[in-house]
């Protein structure tokens, strides 16, 4: 059955038909007879009779390791070969042929080849890419195949488009790769020289140029010392000036190119014009013994007149290669500059008096100079006239009256805004010290009155409130308006500023006088005591180290007696004593040198703190109550996020990670309650069991039926009894105190 022909094709004669069938093949696509290319294989990928398939990939393995293709496994891996080829030059007698050296690059990813010729100076040949990167076919009769890695070796020849290249060597990576592939490498070949280039080089070496090129390399100096500048402070005593006053100058020496510039320091209201530079940046020449050189004298060349005026009054001039008679001018270098030296700056004698720290380090390192004593050149400044401050007149505040003396237009006194921002109330941090006080008086009515003194750290003001008591006949409330209080015993109308009460003047046991009312501070709240202990460097009465040293200096000579006194106060040998006996012993030992606050600080340091237990069920019930009020039920999603962040799948996460996730998830729990509950599920490695945590707060599935109470110590009804109300110090461990004072007893 005859096959139908496609439009535009005819079989022609039998010879054409035979040739056509050798290069093309018929096939079917969608039941339509079509002409296919010769690289279409037969059934099962087998070649048809008389068909040659062109290889599509390298002879390399198509995969490497775990299935990586060659284009990925050998990406950016190139074999580099050194080669040369011989090129005929038929039109020149000087060079019958040329030897041109080149580089052959074989790309392993796709068997492409590139040939490059390095650039040669003044060669006159267009160099660079000889063969662009592509797959190069083999020479005839194998033009249907391409070059692969098997065709390359040292001392081997390859033919690229009828040009023969001789490979003489390769780089280290190529040698190592070929050996791993099982190739036996030949020894490297010799690199022939181009005869014309060799002859031309001989001619260039034998020629002595009339103008020899002299290169002064300053690049190294620039790269090493770019940005390095020596600075000297100088003075120029100009005797010809009108007022004969010294001129202050600053000399900069640039190490990158040995140039110098000078700037003048012009005082304020000196009457001189301000100029940008006293000497612009350039090399500063040294003066010749006979003075300045004439123009044209300083030159690096000597011109010789060969014939003089013998031939028609015409001269012939050439350059003297030996530079006879040339004048070389010297310039100032860094070795010429030192403190005390006098340099000549275009006729001006300038003395170097001092330098900066970088300059000192430079001369100390390079020249070993250690003496940098400055040369005094400035007259001592006149004594500054003190501005007398008139005494306080009594009108307004002292600060307001002082501001009216400082300027013609009075300004209000400036407040310490930085201190106000640092010490202002922020959340639970009040920055307010509160003390309980009582009046120091003989009046039986005023003895029982209680006052609360508040010291505000933001602006050093004080306010006093009286504690309301029933059936006393005295109305409590505000006793003293908020404001700064002067210390008593100061003169009113004086020039010096008055002293005001500071935070360091207030402590338990202190006696203060506010506008004629004498107060004794008998107690403080817990925040005040903790704040003073936290800032012990500002409050000496709360500094344990300072108090301990003070006690040791007093008690060390009587160590044996003091041990016996403490042992007598503990007849049951319990190693602890009550606070009141401890206080009485410290007072007797120090003869009243310690204040009540210092004794309390020692007691808090060596006190036996009573721990109380918090019911965990109560906290969980409180957390569930908050979650329930906020209608939070996304416990499964919270658990999923925690499991996702657990990369090791160990069921535990760090404390900070769990806290951050809960905050980002907007879990409606207060920060303190969340931290406490997370701590309940921590292990020894500070890891939180997040599954137990989620189950504990899940009020839907694990609801806690009722609240449990917190087991707290009994609270004293007297709010101000001389002890801190929240962490009472009742029992003192005196043995550690004695061991720290006198050492452990043998």
XYZ file of C-alpha atoms in Angstrom:
746
model
C 0.000 0.000 0.000
C 1.473 3.352 -0.981
C 1.967 5.949 1.748
C 0.483 9.407 1.186
C 2.950 12.257 0.657
C 2.994 15.435 2.651
C 2.369 18.645 0.749
C 5.498 20.011 -0.906
C 7.390 16.712 -1.090
C 8.027 14.473 -4.102
C 10.095 11.365 -4.250
C 11.677 12.092 -7.640
C 14.031 9.517 -9.068
C 15.023 6.303 -7.381
C 18.412 7.726 -6.422
C 16.768 10.589 -4.631
C 14.359 8.215 -2.975
C 17.207 6.099 -1.608
C 19.091 9.151 -0.328
C 15.919 10.567 1.161
C 15.144 7.386 3.067
C 18.659 7.304 4.517
C 18.301 10.711 6.117
C 14.587 10.818 6.980
C 12.074 8.343 8.400
C 8.328 8.072 8.225
C 6.165 7.802 11.299
C 2.599 8.260 12.492
C 1.230 10.906 14.857
C -2.533 10.851 15.598
C -2.961 8.351 12.721
C -1.357 10.803 10.288
C 1.786 9.825 8.396
C 4.547 12.392 9.176
C 8.207 12.829 8.301
C 10.428 12.538 11.364
C 14.066 13.491 11.968
C 16.874 11.007 11.658
C 17.579 11.021 15.394
C 14.155 9.448 16.131
C 14.893 5.916 17.426
C 12.850 2.864 16.717
C 10.708 0.782 19.043
C 12.240 0.458 22.517
C 14.797 3.153 21.775
C 16.813 0.880 19.430
C 18.355 2.612 16.374
C 16.877 1.811 12.995
C 18.957 0.132 10.274
C 21.595 2.564 9.025
C 20.752 5.144 11.714
C 23.435 6.885 13.844
C 22.188 8.533 17.020
C 23.931 11.676 18.227
C 24.863 11.452 21.930
C 22.881 13.969 24.001
C 24.874 13.870 27.209
C 28.436 13.520 28.356
C 30.256 10.205 28.520
C 30.207 10.976 32.205
C 27.671 9.070 34.307
C 24.298 10.812 33.990
C 23.803 10.526 37.764
C 26.085 10.978 40.728
C 25.385 9.734 44.245
C 21.676 9.921 45.047
C 20.379 10.559 41.511
C 21.818 14.049 40.834
C 22.045 14.771 37.056
C 25.371 15.695 35.477
C 24.396 19.345 34.930
C 23.818 19.672 38.690
C 26.615 17.425 39.967
C 29.298 19.130 37.807
C 27.982 22.678 37.921
C 30.791 25.288 37.800
C 33.443 22.557 37.362
C 35.711 23.270 34.379
C 38.813 21.523 33.088
C 41.564 23.935 31.991
C 44.249 22.967 29.446
C 47.252 24.994 28.225
C 47.674 24.697 24.451
C 49.086 26.440 21.407
C 48.551 26.406 17.682
C 50.730 27.364 14.735
C 49.445 29.975 12.294
C 51.010 30.575 8.885
C 51.948 34.114 7.794
C 52.462 33.976 4.016
C 52.780 37.718 3.327
C 55.736 38.524 5.626
C 59.387 37.599 5.378
C 60.078 38.500 9.031
C 57.767 35.801 10.399
C 56.918 32.724 8.310
C 54.620 31.453 11.067
C 53.316 32.423 14.494
C 53.012 30.464 17.699
C 49.863 31.545 19.526
C 49.269 30.325 23.061
C 45.721 29.761 24.280
C 43.538 28.195 26.979
C 41.037 25.393 26.331
C 38.171 25.116 28.826
C 36.067 21.949 28.945
C 32.773 22.347 30.869
C 31.840 19.098 32.550
C 28.134 19.865 32.912
C 27.317 19.768 29.184
C 30.593 18.879 27.314
C 30.901 22.381 25.883
C 34.310 23.761 24.931
C 35.675 27.298 24.881
C 39.040 28.523 23.556
C 40.546 31.792 24.807
C 43.790 33.538 23.878
C 45.358 35.742 26.588
C 45.967 39.374 25.723
C 49.565 40.231 24.735
C 50.666 43.855 24.856
C 51.333 45.490 21.456
C 50.749 42.231 19.564
C 48.635 43.812 16.826
C 46.340 40.765 16.789
C 42.737 40.687 17.884
C 42.866 38.348 20.853
C 40.392 37.008 23.374
C 37.726 34.417 22.502
C 38.803 32.261 19.588
C 36.039 29.660 19.855
C 32.898 30.529 21.777
C 31.459 28.028 24.208
C 29.505 25.224 22.529
C 29.781 21.521 21.732
C 32.447 21.044 19.060
C 32.029 18.182 16.568
C 34.830 15.791 15.762
C 36.663 16.194 12.449
C 35.515 14.315 9.374
C 34.447 11.549 8.917
C 33.022 11.583 12.498
C 31.346 14.969 12.239
C 28.132 13.533 13.690
C 29.881 13.043 17.055
C 31.238 15.572 19.546
C 34.352 15.987 21.633
C 34.173 14.391 25.082
C 36.570 14.093 27.965
C 38.098 10.989 26.369
C 39.719 13.102 23.636
C 41.764 15.292 26.018
C 45.143 14.498 27.532
C 48.519 16.156 27.986
C 50.757 16.086 24.885
C 47.695 15.313 22.759
C 46.360 17.140 19.721
C 42.778 18.189 19.053
C 41.331 19.694 15.864
C 38.689 22.388 16.204
C 37.292 23.440 12.838
C 40.424 22.485 10.845
C 42.781 24.195 13.344
C 45.147 21.900 15.191
C 45.770 22.612 18.892
C 48.609 20.980 20.820
C 47.841 20.504 24.554
C 51.011 20.920 26.631
C 49.767 21.062 30.236
C 46.721 21.500 32.534
C 46.000 22.824 35.981
C 46.037 20.837 39.227
C 42.249 20.371 39.416
C 42.196 18.917 35.882
C 45.022 16.491 36.675
C 43.302 15.310 39.830
C 39.965 14.871 38.041
C 41.437 12.933 35.113
C 43.279 10.607 37.464
C 40.051 9.901 39.331
C 38.382 9.077 36.002
C 41.101 6.503 35.267
C 43.105 8.412 32.667
C 46.859 7.945 32.436
C 48.335 11.434 32.095
C 51.260 12.057 29.772
C 54.203 14.184 30.923
C 53.891 17.940 30.262
C 55.181 19.234 26.970
C 57.394 22.200 26.138
C 55.953 25.585 25.296
C 57.586 26.850 22.083
C 58.355 30.508 21.650
C 57.256 32.656 18.763
C 60.402 33.362 16.644
C 59.326 36.873 15.672
C 58.458 37.814 19.267
C 61.810 36.451 20.436
C 63.715 38.431 17.802
C 61.771 41.575 18.618
C 62.566 41.220 22.303
C 66.299 41.005 21.517
C 66.058 44.260 19.607
C 64.193 45.983 22.456
C 66.755 44.805 25.003
C 69.669 46.154 22.946
C 68.127 49.597 22.400
C 69.122 52.332 24.895
C 66.322 54.932 24.797
C 67.182 58.615 24.654
C 64.463 59.363 27.225
C 64.651 56.513 29.700
C 61.438 55.897 31.587
C 61.899 56.385 35.307
C 59.147 55.082 37.490
C 58.770 56.282 41.054
C 56.386 53.860 42.738
C 54.269 55.678 45.333
C 51.323 53.267 45.307
C 52.650 51.155 48.173
C 53.146 54.202 50.388
C 49.648 55.436 49.536
C 47.997 52.091 50.307
C 49.834 51.686 53.622
C 49.367 55.231 54.943
C 46.205 56.528 53.309
C 44.294 58.527 55.926
C 47.282 58.655 58.328
C 48.086 62.257 59.216
C 50.603 63.594 61.728
C 49.449 66.685 63.606
C 51.761 69.223 65.227
C 50.788 72.343 67.154
C 53.110 75.169 66.120
C 53.769 78.825 66.788
C 55.146 81.541 64.503
C 56.599 84.517 66.309
C 56.363 87.221 63.672
C 58.772 90.034 64.669
C 57.574 92.320 61.866
C 53.927 92.299 62.884
C 52.326 95.378 64.346
C 51.669 93.981 67.805
C 54.454 91.355 67.742
C 52.097 88.633 68.905
C 52.707 84.897 68.315
C 50.525 83.161 65.739
C 49.189 79.699 66.582
C 49.289 77.174 63.742
C 48.396 73.508 63.200
C 50.663 71.563 60.825
C 49.380 68.405 59.104
C 51.879 65.963 57.591
C 50.238 63.431 55.242
C 52.113 60.141 55.332
C 50.515 58.918 52.090
C 52.451 61.356 49.871
C 54.747 63.370 52.243
C 52.809 66.599 51.745
C 52.196 69.328 54.333
C 49.473 71.862 54.913
C 49.191 74.453 57.698
C 46.092 76.037 59.217
C 46.045 79.063 61.466
C 44.132 79.120 64.737
C 42.561 82.573 64.819
C 41.215 83.609 68.239
C 37.839 85.203 68.600
C 37.807 88.991 68.204
C 41.479 89.047 67.173
C 40.891 91.440 64.292
C 42.444 89.094 61.714
C 40.730 87.839 58.581
C 39.742 84.193 58.631
C 41.468 82.318 55.800
C 40.932 78.630 55.084
C 44.631 77.709 54.870
C 47.875 79.336 55.934
C 49.780 77.019 53.538
C 48.008 74.840 50.984
C 48.838 71.163 50.782
C 52.050 70.438 48.911
C 55.570 69.214 49.503
C 57.469 71.732 51.629
C 61.003 72.343 50.259
C 64.026 72.958 52.427
C 65.938 76.159 51.873
C 69.234 76.022 49.946
C 72.374 77.335 51.675
C 72.364 80.340 49.348
C 68.659 80.986 49.572
C 65.911 80.303 47.071
C 66.688 78.711 43.707
C 66.167 80.757 40.579
C 63.284 79.767 38.261
C 64.330 76.965 35.925
C 67.205 75.872 38.121
C 65.379 72.986 39.740
C 64.957 70.337 37.068
C 65.340 66.616 36.854
C 66.998 66.776 33.377
C 70.079 68.406 31.829
C 69.884 69.720 28.256
C 73.115 69.591 26.212
C 73.854 71.731 23.106
C 75.745 69.395 20.788
C 76.935 71.842 18.092
C 76.709 75.105 19.935
C 76.654 78.005 17.449
C 78.998 76.435 14.907
C 76.437 75.519 12.271
C 74.524 78.557 11.124
C 73.849 79.792 14.639
C 71.606 76.818 15.078
C 71.960 74.529 18.027
C 71.060 70.890 18.459
C 69.943 69.874 21.886
C 69.736 66.433 23.446
C 68.975 65.200 26.959
C 71.854 64.161 29.160
C 71.118 60.642 30.350
C 73.600 60.917 33.204
C 71.883 64.029 34.607
C 75.081 65.955 35.143
C 74.400 69.322 36.726
C 70.815 68.478 37.696
C 69.640 70.083 40.933
C 67.694 67.835 43.317
C 65.783 69.798 45.899
C 65.188 68.313 49.333
C 61.793 68.373 51.009
C 60.782 68.052 54.622
C 60.134 64.453 55.694
C 58.671 62.960 58.850
C 62.180 62.462 60.245
C 62.719 66.256 60.220
C 59.664 66.983 62.368
C 59.891 66.728 66.138
C 58.861 68.734 69.171
C 61.165 71.734 69.611
C 62.342 71.746 65.966
C 62.194 74.942 63.902
C 61.264 74.577 60.222
C 61.502 77.163 57.472
C 58.166 77.632 55.709
C 58.963 79.893 52.783
C 61.009 82.246 54.951
C 58.915 81.966 58.123
C 60.508 80.331 61.143
C 57.893 78.056 62.724
C 58.507 76.109 65.937
C 56.852 72.746 66.612
C 55.596 72.818 70.194
C 53.313 69.799 70.674
C 51.574 66.919 68.843
C 48.584 64.646 69.229
C 48.469 61.052 70.503
C 48.545 59.418 67.049
C 51.713 61.319 66.195
C 53.307 60.258 69.473
C 52.502 56.602 68.808
C 53.903 56.882 65.276
C 57.266 58.323 66.392
C 57.402 55.959 69.354
C 56.961 52.962 67.047
C 59.095 54.012 64.064
C 61.912 56.046 65.642
C 61.825 54.931 69.287
C 61.310 58.462 70.617
C 59.901 58.600 74.153
C 60.369 62.262 75.106
C 57.344 64.307 74.012
C 57.623 67.181 76.470
C 55.642 70.083 75.005
C 57.246 73.485 74.546
C 55.219 76.166 76.379
C 54.285 78.951 74.021
C 51.084 80.360 75.484
C 50.965 82.967 78.189
C 49.051 81.798 81.258
C 45.432 82.879 80.990
C 44.413 85.729 83.258
C 42.459 84.723 86.323
C 38.766 84.517 85.617
C 36.896 87.220 87.405
C 34.332 85.775 89.710
C 30.870 87.101 89.260
C 29.524 88.076 92.658
C 26.049 86.824 93.404
C 23.900 89.194 95.442
C 22.265 87.812 98.573
C 18.761 86.436 98.533
C 16.160 89.180 98.909
C 13.347 87.034 100.235
C 11.061 87.530 97.249
C 10.140 84.319 95.458
C 12.317 81.225 95.608
C 16.107 81.279 95.714
C 16.365 79.640 92.285
C 14.027 82.212 90.749
C 15.980 85.109 92.233
C 19.265 83.586 91.042
C 17.991 83.315 87.437
C 17.224 87.047 87.450
C 20.935 87.690 88.163
C 22.223 85.474 85.338
C 20.756 87.259 82.318
C 19.127 90.501 81.364
C 15.912 88.713 80.464
C 15.016 86.500 83.420
C 14.222 82.876 82.613
C 12.429 80.374 84.837
C 14.691 77.907 86.659
C 15.404 74.759 84.689
C 14.258 71.438 86.124
C 16.182 68.196 85.884
C 14.012 66.681 83.171
C 16.222 63.594 82.770
C 15.926 62.753 86.454
C 12.190 63.332 86.302
C 11.796 60.850 83.416
C 13.960 58.210 85.113
C 12.399 58.455 88.561
C 8.782 59.174 87.675
C 6.094 56.633 88.508
C 6.032 53.780 85.982
C 3.549 50.968 86.545
C 4.112 49.378 89.941
C 7.398 51.262 90.339
C 6.357 54.325 92.316
C 9.848 55.741 93.037
C 8.459 57.161 96.266
C 9.991 56.480 99.691
C 7.472 56.288 102.560
C 8.382 56.438 106.227
C 6.346 56.262 109.412
C 7.223 59.105 111.797
C 6.177 60.540 115.098
C 6.676 63.922 116.690
C 9.556 64.460 119.102
C 7.749 66.424 121.796
C 6.859 66.337 125.479
C 3.202 67.049 124.832
C 1.130 63.980 125.817
C -1.385 64.763 123.081
C 1.194 64.915 120.266
C 3.211 61.881 121.360
C 0.735 59.393 119.897
C 0.273 61.167 116.562
C 1.515 59.178 113.549
C 2.711 60.743 110.310
C 3.562 59.335 106.873
C 6.479 61.111 105.196
C 6.635 60.648 101.404
C 9.835 61.496 99.539
C 9.416 61.760 95.747
C 12.648 60.799 93.960
C 11.611 62.444 90.673
C 11.944 66.031 91.957
C 13.279 65.679 95.576
C 10.046 66.957 97.095
C 8.511 65.906 100.414
C 4.929 65.719 101.590
C 3.649 64.760 105.056
C 0.281 63.167 105.887
C -1.107 62.520 109.326
C -2.603 59.134 110.081
C -6.238 59.412 111.159
C -6.932 57.997 114.629
C -10.294 57.677 116.268
C -11.212 59.577 119.398
C -8.081 61.757 119.413
C -9.724 65.052 118.518
C -7.189 65.631 115.681
C -8.283 65.637 112.057
C -5.902 63.607 109.938
C -4.961 64.177 106.304
C -2.504 66.471 104.604
C -0.071 67.923 107.141
C 2.545 69.489 104.813
C 2.164 70.485 101.168
C 4.421 68.781 98.636
C 7.626 70.734 98.077
C 11.325 70.942 98.782
C 12.244 71.485 102.419
C 15.327 73.363 103.568
C 17.516 72.003 106.297
C 17.233 73.979 109.527
C 19.944 76.269 110.899
C 20.753 78.098 107.645
C 20.946 81.831 107.148
C 18.077 83.163 105.073
C 19.602 86.177 103.296
C 22.860 84.835 101.838
C 24.465 84.429 98.434
C 25.146 80.683 98.633
C 22.277 78.322 97.687
C 20.523 76.664 100.599
C 20.730 72.951 101.320
C 17.589 70.852 101.019
C 16.703 67.476 102.447
C 17.812 64.596 100.231
C 16.834 60.952 100.088
C 20.016 59.988 101.978
C 18.883 62.058 104.985
C 15.783 59.901 105.510
C 16.122 56.454 107.110
C 14.707 54.564 110.048
C 15.966 56.202 113.256
C 16.726 59.566 111.645
C 15.609 62.834 113.268
C 14.499 65.548 110.867
C 13.046 68.997 111.348
C 10.436 70.193 108.849
C 9.604 73.875 109.361
C 10.079 73.680 113.141
C 8.416 70.256 113.608
C 10.837 67.566 114.814
C 10.092 64.082 113.482
C 11.572 60.710 114.375
C 11.380 58.140 111.554
C 10.389 54.849 113.177
C 9.554 52.621 110.228
C 9.369 52.330 106.417
C 7.347 50.271 104.000
C 8.700 47.242 102.157
C 9.186 49.091 98.848
C 11.354 51.741 100.538
C 13.551 49.157 102.251
C 13.957 47.118 99.061
C 14.722 50.237 97.005
C 17.416 51.369 99.438
C 18.985 47.890 99.482
C 18.869 47.728 95.684
C 20.648 51.112 95.453
C 23.049 50.464 98.314
C 25.734 52.598 96.627
C 23.513 55.660 97.264
C 22.262 54.722 100.755
C 25.005 53.828 103.232
C 22.480 52.648 105.863
C 21.350 49.884 103.457
C 24.831 48.857 102.294
C 25.559 45.503 103.949
C 29.274 45.639 103.105
C 29.754 49.105 104.582
C 27.779 48.216 107.747
C 29.645 44.936 108.172
C 33.045 46.661 107.883
C 31.959 49.293 110.376
C 30.800 46.594 112.831
C 33.987 44.580 112.379
C 36.206 47.572 113.217
C 34.267 48.069 116.466
C 33.790 44.451 117.563
C 37.032 42.764 116.486
C 39.004 43.596 119.678
C 36.250 41.979 121.798
C 35.589 38.844 119.778
C 35.615 36.394 122.683
C 33.351 38.531 124.832
C 30.857 39.037 121.997
C 30.675 35.293 121.305
C 29.850 34.667 124.956
C 27.158 37.367 124.920
C 25.436 35.814 121.865
C 25.724 32.331 123.355
C 24.092 33.560 126.571
C 21.217 35.012 124.557
C 20.590 31.494 123.124
C 20.333 29.184 126.155
C 18.570 26.447 124.158
C 21.406 26.349 121.558
C 19.000 26.773 118.648
C 21.543 28.925 116.752
C 18.891 31.632 116.302
C 17.712 34.470 118.505
C 14.773 36.824 118.360
C 15.099 40.222 116.686
C 14.663 42.285 119.870
C 17.548 40.582 121.779
C 19.667 40.834 118.634
C 18.972 44.551 118.365
C 19.808 45.113 122.035
C 23.092 43.203 121.646
C 24.139 45.270 118.608
C 23.278 48.508 120.423
C 25.333 47.441 123.466
C 28.279 46.341 121.336
C 28.385 49.544 119.252
C 27.449 51.909 122.136
C 24.641 53.417 120.055
C 26.826 54.088 116.969
C 24.413 52.189 114.712
C 21.071 53.587 113.611
C 17.905 51.543 113.635
C 18.065 51.196 109.857
C 21.587 49.770 109.945
C 20.607 47.246 112.610
C 17.551 46.268 110.569
C 19.732 45.828 107.430
C 21.966 43.402 109.343
C 18.912 41.598 110.663
C 17.418 41.226 107.174
C 20.725 39.922 105.841
C 21.187 37.261 108.528
C 17.477 36.761 109.265
C 15.596 33.507 109.019
C 12.957 34.134 106.400
C 9.688 32.321 106.902
C 8.519 30.651 103.737
C 4.860 30.287 103.024
C 3.181 27.891 100.678
C 0.876 28.918 97.867
C -1.822 26.491 96.841
C -1.226 25.583 93.195
C -4.889 24.647 92.750
C -5.854 28.186 93.681
C -3.567 29.665 91.002
C -4.840 27.274 88.339
C -8.432 28.012 89.315
C -7.652 31.739 89.084
C -6.159 31.252 85.617
C -9.137 29.211 84.449
C -11.463 31.902 85.748
C -9.675 34.580 83.708
C -9.717 32.424 80.572
C -13.377 31.639 81.045
C -14.305 35.305 81.500
C -12.468 36.157 78.261
C -14.142 33.213 76.424
C -10.826 31.678 75.464
C -11.217 28.139 74.080
C -8.421 27.779 71.477
C -6.469 25.241 73.513
C -6.001 22.828 70.616
C -4.479 25.551 68.446
C -2.184 26.633 71.302
C -1.067 23.036 71.776
C -0.423 22.685 68.030
C 1.820 25.767 67.999
C 3.778 24.483 71.006
C 4.245 21.074 69.365
C 5.399 22.775 66.151
C 8.106 24.713 68.027
C 9.284 21.527 69.736
C 11.837 20.527 67.098
C 13.214 17.621 69.128
C 9.713 16.297 69.961
C 10.663 15.759 73.600
C 7.481 17.256 75.042
C 9.271 20.198 76.698
C 10.258 23.727 75.677
C 12.387 26.402 77.352
C 10.605 28.750 79.734
C 11.183 31.876 77.641
C 9.951 30.131 74.471
C 6.682 29.077 76.122
C 6.180 32.554 77.576
C 6.816 34.207 74.188
C 4.390 31.861 72.415
C 1.663 32.503 74.983
C 2.156 36.268 74.664
C 2.091 36.170 70.851
C -1.007 33.933 71.006
C -2.620 36.630 73.185
C -3.420 34.295 76.044
C -5.636 36.435 78.346
C -3.558 35.936 81.517
C -1.658 38.534 83.496
C 2.105 38.386 83.161
C 2.735 37.521 86.821
C 0.156 34.724 86.836
C 1.476 33.296 83.545
C 5.059 33.255 84.824
C 4.036 31.550 88.072
C 2.033 28.821 86.316
C 4.838 28.146 83.813
C 7.257 27.798 86.721
C 4.996 25.118 88.234
C 5.639 22.821 85.248
C 9.417 23.354 85.003
C 11.922 20.537 85.436
C 15.510 20.693 86.663
C 16.741 21.863 83.241
C 14.363 24.860 83.064
C 12.212 23.059 80.501
C 8.406 23.449 80.663
C 6.155 20.450 80.008
C 3.800 22.302 77.696
C 1.269 19.437 77.441
C 0.639 19.472 81.193
C 0.499 23.268 81.109
C -2.212 23.318 78.422
C -4.186 20.579 80.182
C -3.993 22.465 83.484
C -5.433 25.723 82.107
C -8.034 24.012 79.890
C -11.195 24.941 81.743
C -13.370 23.027 79.282
C -11.961 19.559 79.913
C -10.148 19.882 83.271
C -12.151 22.378 85.256
C -11.123 22.888 88.895
C -14.321 22.717 90.973
C -13.489 25.079 93.816
C -10.886 27.513 95.041
C -8.333 26.632 97.681
C -6.951 29.204 100.058
C -3.372 30.436 100.210
C -1.501 29.449 103.322
C -0.024 32.749 104.504
C 1.550 33.583 107.844
C -0.703 35.433 110.273
C -0.697 39.175 109.594
C -0.130 41.616 112.405
C -2.973 44.049 112.737
C -0.610 46.873 113.623
C 0.436 48.249 110.255
C 3.526 50.088 111.533
C 5.120 48.048 114.302
C 8.770 48.707 113.500
C 9.195 45.690 111.206
C 8.585 45.279 107.473
C 4.975 44.127 107.116
C 5.303 41.682 104.254
C 8.582 39.871 105.033
C 8.983 40.077 108.824
C 12.384 39.425 110.397
C 11.655 37.656 113.652
C 14.584 35.284 114.125
C 18.249 35.998 113.440
C 20.888 33.346 112.645
C 23.779 34.771 114.653
C 26.397 32.056 113.980
C 26.983 33.129 110.334
C 27.344 36.717 111.567
C 29.985 35.720 114.123
C 31.818 33.565 111.582
C 31.943 36.450 109.103
C 33.173 38.830 111.805
C 35.805 36.738 113.584
C 36.211 33.642 111.434
C 35.024 30.120 112.216
C 35.719 29.050 115.752
C 37.936 25.979 116.064
